[in-house]
Amino acid sequence: MKLYLSIFFGVIFTLSCYAQGLQFQGNDKLIEDRTSYSVFDKEIPTFKNSFSIRFEISILQFNSFGYIFRLKDKDTNKTYNLTYTYKDDKNSFFKFNAEGIDNLISIELPNNILGNRQWQTVSVTFLLNDNKLLISINDKEYTVNNPGLPKQFHPQIFFGKSDHIVDVPVFALRNLEVENDNKLLRFPLKESDGENVHDWQGKVIGHVSNPVWLINTAYYWKHRYTYKSATVSGVNYDESKQNILFFNTDSLSLFDLRTNNVLIKKYANKLPVDIQLGTSFVDDKEDNLYIYEVNNLPIGNTTIASLNLENTTWKSVSTAYLPMQLHHHNGYYDTENKRYIIFGGFGNQKYNKEFLSFNIEKSKWDTLIFNGDKIMPRYFSGMASFKSKNQLFIFGGMGNESGDQTIGRSYLYDLYQVDLDSKNIKKLWNLSWQPENIVPTRNMIMLNDSCFYTLCYPEHKPNSYLQLYRFSLKNGSYTILGDSIPILSEKIPTNANLYFNHKLKEFYCTVQEFQDDGSSVTRFYSLAYPSINKTELTTYSNPQSVINTWFWLVIFLLLTGLFTTLIYYKKRNKKIQIAASEKEEISIPVKPNIEIKDKANAIYLFGEFTVYDKNGRDITYMFSARLKQAFLLILGHSLKDGISSQQFSEALWPDRSEFNVKNLRNVTLNHLRKILSDLNGIDLLFDKGYFKIELTDDCFCDCSLFEQLIHSENNIKSNSQLIEVLIRGKFLKSSDDTQLDSFKERIEAQIRSILPIYIEKAYYSQNYIHTIHLSEVLFITDPLNEKALYYLINSLNNLKQTEEAKKKYALFAIEYKKENKQDLPYTFSSILKKD
């Protein structure tokens, strides 16, 4: 029961605190694209005696003028507004005005507290009986006497563009409240799409046009920058200067997190270290970047050097080295004691278990000795520091008890607390891991003493993906946050890092990939904090889901109890558990020589519906359920002649009048065209009474490519392309829209008819690798295709993968019996004999 209560209150906390807000598109956009938010769009309240409006605001672009909000009394037409005015490089003004009459108060604020995405609290209180205004910004209060207020106020409240007012600064709004003596209206602004604005109870109250919902920045990692170097390079984070540091053999590039500008500095002298892995740490007190190599350099060469970040001068620090290379070790810079501590790592076919400390002043490595629990030798572990308690935390990785790589390795999911003061190690927990095996990135984040954050990924997959995990320090329970980040995990030096910006409240991820020629590419991403999961992102997708949050919490607890019961019975029957887990696992023993990687300016319909704009940004979230339905309906019919206006309207709005449908149709199509304008080579056309999507070669669509491939000659290239298209998963995997059934059935019928021909030709051409993968993708649509089983089993056997073939046969037999209520009529041996 304690566990349920813990989960219960944890969910309440999560629902109330995740990132939220609304960004306003302003003067940098066309007038029709600027944001307008009507707070009371449905029903305007009447306030007597007094009322107040409170909110937080962040100015995102300084050099502009515009209206933050307007309050208009519906009865008297008296209007008040708050404007922002840029003065100069140092200061800006907020002015509260009686619109068209007089400036009531002018408040000057320094830009350094307005910028860097900082939030200012604004409150305006109307004392109607006293004919007085109280205005507060950041708790500094100003009074306006006798502004001519009415005795009661019927406020129409607008933020951004409204009526003839079109000047809008680029700003963000959050935590909006409107209150009087007996009523408090709160607007969390936690929508992720659409134009409806809900109050805290989930009721639609307001309307916004051209919104940019900030909650999306807490789920979708934003690609900020790509650094390319012809030589080995490295990356680190300088929080004191708010820079991401990219470096290679000849220069330092500083990415300013506040402005997104990049400053490239040439070194004042030659870098004394021959960079092999690009490992580094930052001493922000001394304003130094240290680059180091622990091994693989000639004895006597510089192994550690420091770069003064101000004058870019290099200084040789040490020639000390360690007896073995330590790939994927952890590192922590102890600022107070001027020492750099590393743990773990892999090299010379050994896993490391020692804590090693480099003393900068003494220029030597020492081994730190600890009491308490022992940590198994490992690499690919994660480390977090809790500086206020001078503690380190070591999580997971891979290794074994002996440290000898030749006897194999195990994935680890344990957590250790390392106290640097008492020199004691304590094991906190060890998880029994059921999902796919993963490893953490080398540095983790601790923001308090209850949890830690880390990026994890299945490093054994060449085309892998990173995801942000939040683990409880108490028991290891975890939540996956945000979407995924691609990583090519082919080479041992490849690494990813996680950082946190305490000023801007953002996570940062850097992904560094190395090439055979010594060049490297580093991609940099950001994610707003508090970060959220998919469920929290789609709070308002189903209007009924927010009517009563408590109801859903009770359902959650019941489901948790049911899940616990199911786990109990699963543990009682290990055979069933193993069979089920094997059924879910797709094991492909031999990888094809193709790269499966999403493209920019692309539309994907196989697997999860996904759209990338021309800059490679994932814009799938911009397609609401209605827009997605409309887009797919038109696209599906575009493979033929298009869809008529009448068919389109009846499919989307079957019960609406022709007058209402016309307006809804025009609004929907306008929004759709606006989204598609972010892609090249795609147009939504209306020709001779039919809507259709027209694509050129500039815009990639996997469905269009599929149609082309199935009518092309069967060769190695088309086999590879088919695998690349179909391996993403079932066509329109998560779509249950009945209007799209004919579209889905047509594609799946083509897969079932054409793929067996491809499989047979690949097999008799002795291209067994493609035969295996084509069979696997056919099982996605037709899981009991006996022809695919025959060629799959024989291909595996011909590649000396007989045990894998037996496993595939057993899984197929289980599914066959479950579906047909009888045993599979072929034995494993009989299938091989047919060949």
GROMACS .gro file of N, CA and C in nm, residues 40 43-51 73-75 128 151-156 178-183 185:
model
   81
   40PHE      N    1  -1.090   3.491  -2.261
   40PHE     CA    2  -1.230   3.451  -2.242
   40PHE      C    3  -1.299   3.452  -2.378
   43GLU      N    4  -1.712   3.268  -2.271
   43GLU     CA    5  -1.803   3.342  -2.182
   43GLU      C    6  -1.722   3.443  -2.101
   44ILE      N    7  -1.761   3.568  -2.106
   44ILE     CA    8  -1.685   3.673  -2.039
   44ILE      C    9  -1.743   3.696  -1.899
   45PRO      N   10  -1.662   3.684  -1.793
   45PRO     CA   11  -1.713   3.703  -1.657
   45PRO      C   12  -1.733   3.851  -1.625
   46THR      N   13  -1.808   3.876  -1.520
   46THR     CA   14  -1.826   4.013  -1.469
   46THR      C   15  -1.765   4.022  -1.330
   47PHE      N   16  -1.679   4.123  -1.308
   47PHE     CA   17  -1.612   4.141  -1.180
   47PHE      C   18  -1.660   4.269  -1.114
   48LYS      N   19  -1.687   4.258  -0.983
   48LYS     CA   20  -1.722   4.375  -0.902
   48LYS      C   21  -1.620   4.392  -0.792
   49ASN      N   22  -1.615   4.508  -0.734
   49ASN     CA   23  -1.523   4.541  -0.625
   49ASN      C   24  -1.377   4.544  -0.673
   50SER      N   25  -1.324   4.427  -0.715
   50SER     CA   26  -1.185   4.423  -0.760
   50SER      C   27  -1.160   4.295  -0.838
   51PHE      N   28  -1.054   4.296  -0.914
   51PHE     CA   29  -1.004   4.173  -0.977
   51PHE      C   30  -0.859   4.198  -1.017
   73ASP      N   31  -1.315   4.667  -2.138
   73ASP     CA   32  -1.444   4.650  -2.071
   73ASP      C   33  -1.554   4.643  -2.177
   74LYS      N   34  -1.626   4.531  -2.179
   74LYS     CA   35  -1.725   4.509  -2.284
   74LYS      C   36  -1.838   4.610  -2.279
   75ASP      N   37  -1.868   4.659  -2.159
   75ASP     CA   38  -1.983   4.750  -2.143
   75ASP      C   39  -1.948   4.893  -2.180
  128LEU      N   40  -1.175   4.846  -0.812
  128LEU     CA   41  -1.283   4.921  -0.877
  128LEU      C   42  -1.351   5.018  -0.782
  151LYS      N   43  -1.739   5.084  -1.214
  151LYS     CA   44  -1.774   5.019  -1.088
  151LYS      C   45  -1.776   4.867  -1.102
  152GLN      N   46  -1.800   4.819  -1.221
  152GLN     CA   47  -1.787   4.676  -1.246
  152GLN      C   48  -1.719   4.659  -1.382
  153PHE      N   49  -1.651   4.546  -1.397
  153PHE     CA   50  -1.568   4.527  -1.516
  153PHE      C   51  -1.607   4.395  -1.583
  154HIS      N   52  -1.632   4.405  -1.712
  154HIS     CA   53  -1.668   4.290  -1.795
  154HIS      C   54  -1.551   4.270  -1.893
  155PRO      N   55  -1.438   4.209  -1.847
  155PRO     CA   56  -1.312   4.221  -1.923
  155PRO      C   57  -1.297   4.123  -2.039
  156GLN      N   58  -1.273   4.179  -2.155
  156GLN     CA   59  -1.222   4.101  -2.266
  156GLN      C   60  -1.069   4.114  -2.259
  178VAL      N   61  -0.648   3.473  -1.336
  178VAL     CA   62  -0.740   3.587  -1.323
  178VAL      C   63  -0.824   3.561  -1.199
  179GLU      N   64  -0.830   3.661  -1.107
  179GLU     CA   65  -0.891   3.636  -0.976
  179GLU      C   66  -0.970   3.758  -0.929
  180ASN      N   67  -1.080   3.731  -0.859
  180ASN     CA   68  -1.148   3.836  -0.783
  180ASN      C   69  -1.176   3.782  -0.643
  181ASP      N   70  -1.268   3.846  -0.570
  181ASP     CA   71  -1.288   3.812  -0.429
  181ASP      C   72  -1.330   3.667  -0.407
  182ASN      N   73  -1.405   3.611  -0.499
  182ASN     CA   74  -1.459   3.477  -0.475
  182ASN      C   75  -1.431   3.375  -0.585
  183LYS      N   76  -1.344   3.410  -0.678
  183LYS     CA   77  -1.318   3.317  -0.787
  183LYS      C   78  -1.175   3.332  -0.837
  185LEU      N   79  -0.942   3.186  -1.152
  185LEU     CA   80  -0.933   3.115  -1.280
  185LEU      C   81  -0.786   3.097  -1.315
   0.00000   0.00000   0.00000
